[in-house]
């Protein structure tokens, strides 16, 4: 499955993609709000292997992100914690290099993923889990139409030993259908 528009292409992640991702993953504090470790080649390899294991188990669908405007690989994202029976999934494990921050790339990625999850895969809810301190990501999800459903207090340890509070956001299918045209206009 490939998701793309004129700005971005999301292709299935493979082990061979680690060489595209290594220069991005090694950026200092790129994923400071995440419990994942990607900074060393070995850690990145483990990260990709775990994502592919989740894909084999049917609980995840990882993508490598390619920015068509910059003609460069930008990072990763994935559908995760997929609950096929309940028609709920999470979009997460998203990271892109700093040079792509503020470029609109993330918005296009999320638009494609939401559209596909609701319209092609038949899901009824998409969730996002974000460190309470990560205001940039929280604002981005709110711009998508995400509704803060609650905060899980001190539920995840980060690599530096800090135990974060996690904000849980959700978008229902009917909410997305009512707001997606407006959101798309903000990207253009």
Coordinates of C-alpha atoms in Angstrom, one line a residue:
X1 CA 0.0 0.0 0.0
X2 CA 1.4 3.4 -1.0
X3 CA -0.3 6.6 0.1
X4 CA 0.7 9.7 -1.9
X5 CA -0.2 13.1 -3.3
X6 CA 1.9 15.8 -5.0
X7 CA 3.7 16.6 -1.8
X8 CA 4.5 13.3 0.0
X9 CA 4.7 9.5 -0.6
X10 CA 4.2 7.0 2.2
X11 CA 5.6 3.6 1.2
X12 CA 5.8 0.4 3.3
X13 CA 8.8 0.4 5.5
X14 CA 11.4 -2.3 4.9
X15 CA 14.7 -3.2 6.6
X16 CA 16.5 -1.9 3.5
X17 CA 15.2 1.6 4.4
X18 CA 17.4 2.0 7.4
X19 CA 20.2 3.5 5.3
X20 CA 17.7 6.3 4.2
X21 CA 16.6 6.9 7.8
X22 CA 20.0 6.8 9.6
X23 CA 21.0 10.4 8.9
X24 CA 17.7 11.7 10.1
X25 CA 17.4 9.4 13.1
X26 CA 20.8 10.5 14.4
X27 CA 19.6 14.1 14.8
X28 CA 20.0 15.0 18.4
X29 CA 16.8 14.9 20.5
X30 CA 14.7 14.4 17.3
X31 CA 12.2 12.3 19.3
X32 CA 12.7 13.6 22.8
X33 CA 9.1 13.0 23.7
X34 CA 9.1 9.4 22.6
X35 CA 10.0 6.2 24.4
X36 CA 11.7 4.9 21.2
X37 CA 15.4 4.8 20.6
X38 CA 16.6 5.5 17.0
X39 CA 19.8 7.5 17.4
X40 CA 22.3 4.7 16.7
X41 CA 22.4 2.3 13.7
X42 CA 21.7 -0.6 16.0
X43 CA 18.8 1.1 17.8
X44 CA 17.3 2.2 14.4
X45 CA 17.6 -1.4 13.1
X46 CA 15.8 -2.7 16.2
X47 CA 13.1 0.0 15.8
X48 CA 12.4 -1.0 12.2
X49 CA 12.5 -4.7 13.1
X50 CA 9.9 -4.1 15.8
X51 CA 7.7 -2.1 13.4
X52 CA 7.9 -5.0 10.9
X53 CA 7.0 -7.5 13.6
X54 CA 3.9 -5.5 14.5
X55 CA 3.0 -5.5 10.8
X56 CA 3.3 -9.3 10.6
X57 CA 1.1 -9.5 13.8
X58 CA -1.5 -7.3 12.2
X59 CA -1.2 -4.6 14.8
X60 CA 0.8 -2.1 12.8
X61 CA 1.5 -0.7 9.3
X62 CA 4.7 1.3 9.2
X63 CA 5.7 3.7 6.4
X64 CA 8.8 5.5 5.3
X65 CA 8.1 9.1 4.4
X66 CA 9.4 10.7 1.2
X67 CA 9.1 14.5 0.6
X68 CA 8.4 14.9 -3.1
X69 CA 9.1 18.7 -3.0
X70 CA 12.6 18.3 -1.4
X71 CA 13.2 15.0 -3.2
X72 CA 14.4 13.4 0.0
X73 CA 13.5 10.8 2.6
X74 CA 12.1 12.6 5.7
X75 CA 11.3 10.0 8.4
X76 CA 8.7 7.4 9.5
X77 CA 5.1 7.1 10.6
X78 CA 2.7 4.2 11.2
X79 CA -0.7 2.9 11.9
X80 CA -0.3 1.2 15.2
X81 CA -2.3 -0.5 18.0
X82 CA -4.7 -1.6 15.3
X83 CA -7.9 -3.0 16.7
X84 CA -9.6 -4.6 13.6
X85 CA -12.6 -5.8 15.5
X86 CA -13.4 -2.4 17.2
X87 CA -12.4 -0.5 14.0
X88 CA -10.0 1.7 16.0
X89 CA -6.3 2.5 15.3
X90 CA -3.7 4.9 16.3
X91 CA -1.5 7.1 14.1
X92 CA 1.9 7.4 15.8
X93 CA 5.6 6.7 15.9
X94 CA 5.9 9.7 13.6
X95 CA 9.2 11.5 13.3
X96 CA 10.6 13.6 10.5
X97 CA 13.9 15.5 10.2
X98 CA 14.1 19.0 11.5
X99 CA 14.6 20.4 7.9
X100 CA 11.0 19.2 7.2
X101 CA 9.4 20.7 10.3
X102 CA 7.0 23.6 9.5
X103 CA 7.0 22.7 5.8
X104 CA 3.4 21.2 5.8
X105 CA 4.8 17.7 5.2
X106 CA 3.3 16.3 8.4
X107 CA -0.1 17.7 7.6
X108 CA -0.1 16.1 4.2
X109 CA 1.0 12.8 5.8
X110 CA -1.7 12.9 8.4
X111 CA -4.4 13.8 5.8
X112 CA -3.5 10.8 3.6
X113 CA -3.4 8.5 6.6
X114 CA -6.7 9.7 8.0
X115 CA -8.4 9.6 4.6
X116 CA -7.2 6.0 4.0
X117 CA -8.0 4.8 7.5
X118 CA -11.6 6.0 7.3
X119 CA -12.5 5.7 3.6
X120 CA -10.5 2.7 2.5
X121 CA -9.9 0.6 5.6
X122 CA -13.3 1.3 7.1
X123 CA -12.1 2.4 10.6
X124 CA -14.5 4.4 12.7
X125 CA -11.9 6.1 15.0
X126 CA -8.3 7.2 14.8
X127 CA -6.4 8.0 18.0
X128 CA -3.2 9.9 18.7
X129 CA -1.1 9.7 21.9
X130 CA 1.2 12.7 22.6
X131 CA 3.5 13.7 25.4
X132 CA 1.6 16.4 27.4
X133 CA 4.7 18.8 27.0
X134 CA 4.8 18.4 23.2
X135 CA 2.7 21.5 22.4
X136 CA 3.6 21.5 18.7
X137 CA 2.3 18.0 18.1
X138 CA -0.8 18.6 20.2
X139 CA -1.7 21.7 18.2
X140 CA -1.1 19.9 14.9
X141 CA -3.5 17.1 16.0
X142 CA -6.1 19.7 17.2
X143 CA -5.8 21.4 13.8
X144 CA -6.7 18.0 12.2
X145 CA -9.9 17.9 14.4
X146 CA -8.5 15.8 17.1
X147 CA -10.5 16.0 20.4
X148 CA -8.6 15.6 23.7
X149 CA -10.3 12.6 25.4
X150 CA -8.1 12.5 28.5
X151 CA -4.6 12.4 30.0
X152 CA -2.9 9.2 31.1
X153 CA -0.8 10.4 34.1
X154 CA 2.8 9.2 34.3
X155 CA 2.2 6.2 32.1
X156 CA 5.3 6.0 29.9
X157 CA 9.0 6.1 30.7
X158 CA 11.2 8.0 28.2
X159 CA 14.8 7.2 27.4
X160 CA 16.1 9.8 29.8
X161 CA 14.1 8.2 32.7
X162 CA 11.3 10.9 32.7
X163 CA 7.8 9.4 33.1
X164 CA 5.5 11.4 30.9
X165 CA 1.8 12.2 31.0
X166 CA 0.2 11.2 27.7
X167 CA -2.6 13.2 26.1
X168 CA -5.1 10.9 24.2
X169 CA -6.8 12.5 21.2
X170 CA -9.4 11.0 19.0
X171 CA -11.1 11.7 15.7
X172 CA -14.4 9.9 14.8
X173 CA -15.2 9.0 11.2
X174 CA -18.1 11.4 11.1
X175 CA -16.0 14.2 12.6
X176 CA -13.4 13.7 9.9
X177 CA -15.9 13.7 7.1
X178 CA -17.2 17.1 8.4
X179 CA -13.8 18.7 8.8
X180 CA -11.5 17.2 6.1
X181 CA -12.3 19.7 3.4
X182 CA -11.6 22.6 5.7
X183 CA -8.3 20.9 6.8
X184 CA -7.2 20.3 3.2
X185 CA -7.7 23.9 2.4
X186 CA -5.3 24.9 5.2
X187 CA -2.6 22.7 3.6
X188 CA -2.8 24.2 0.1

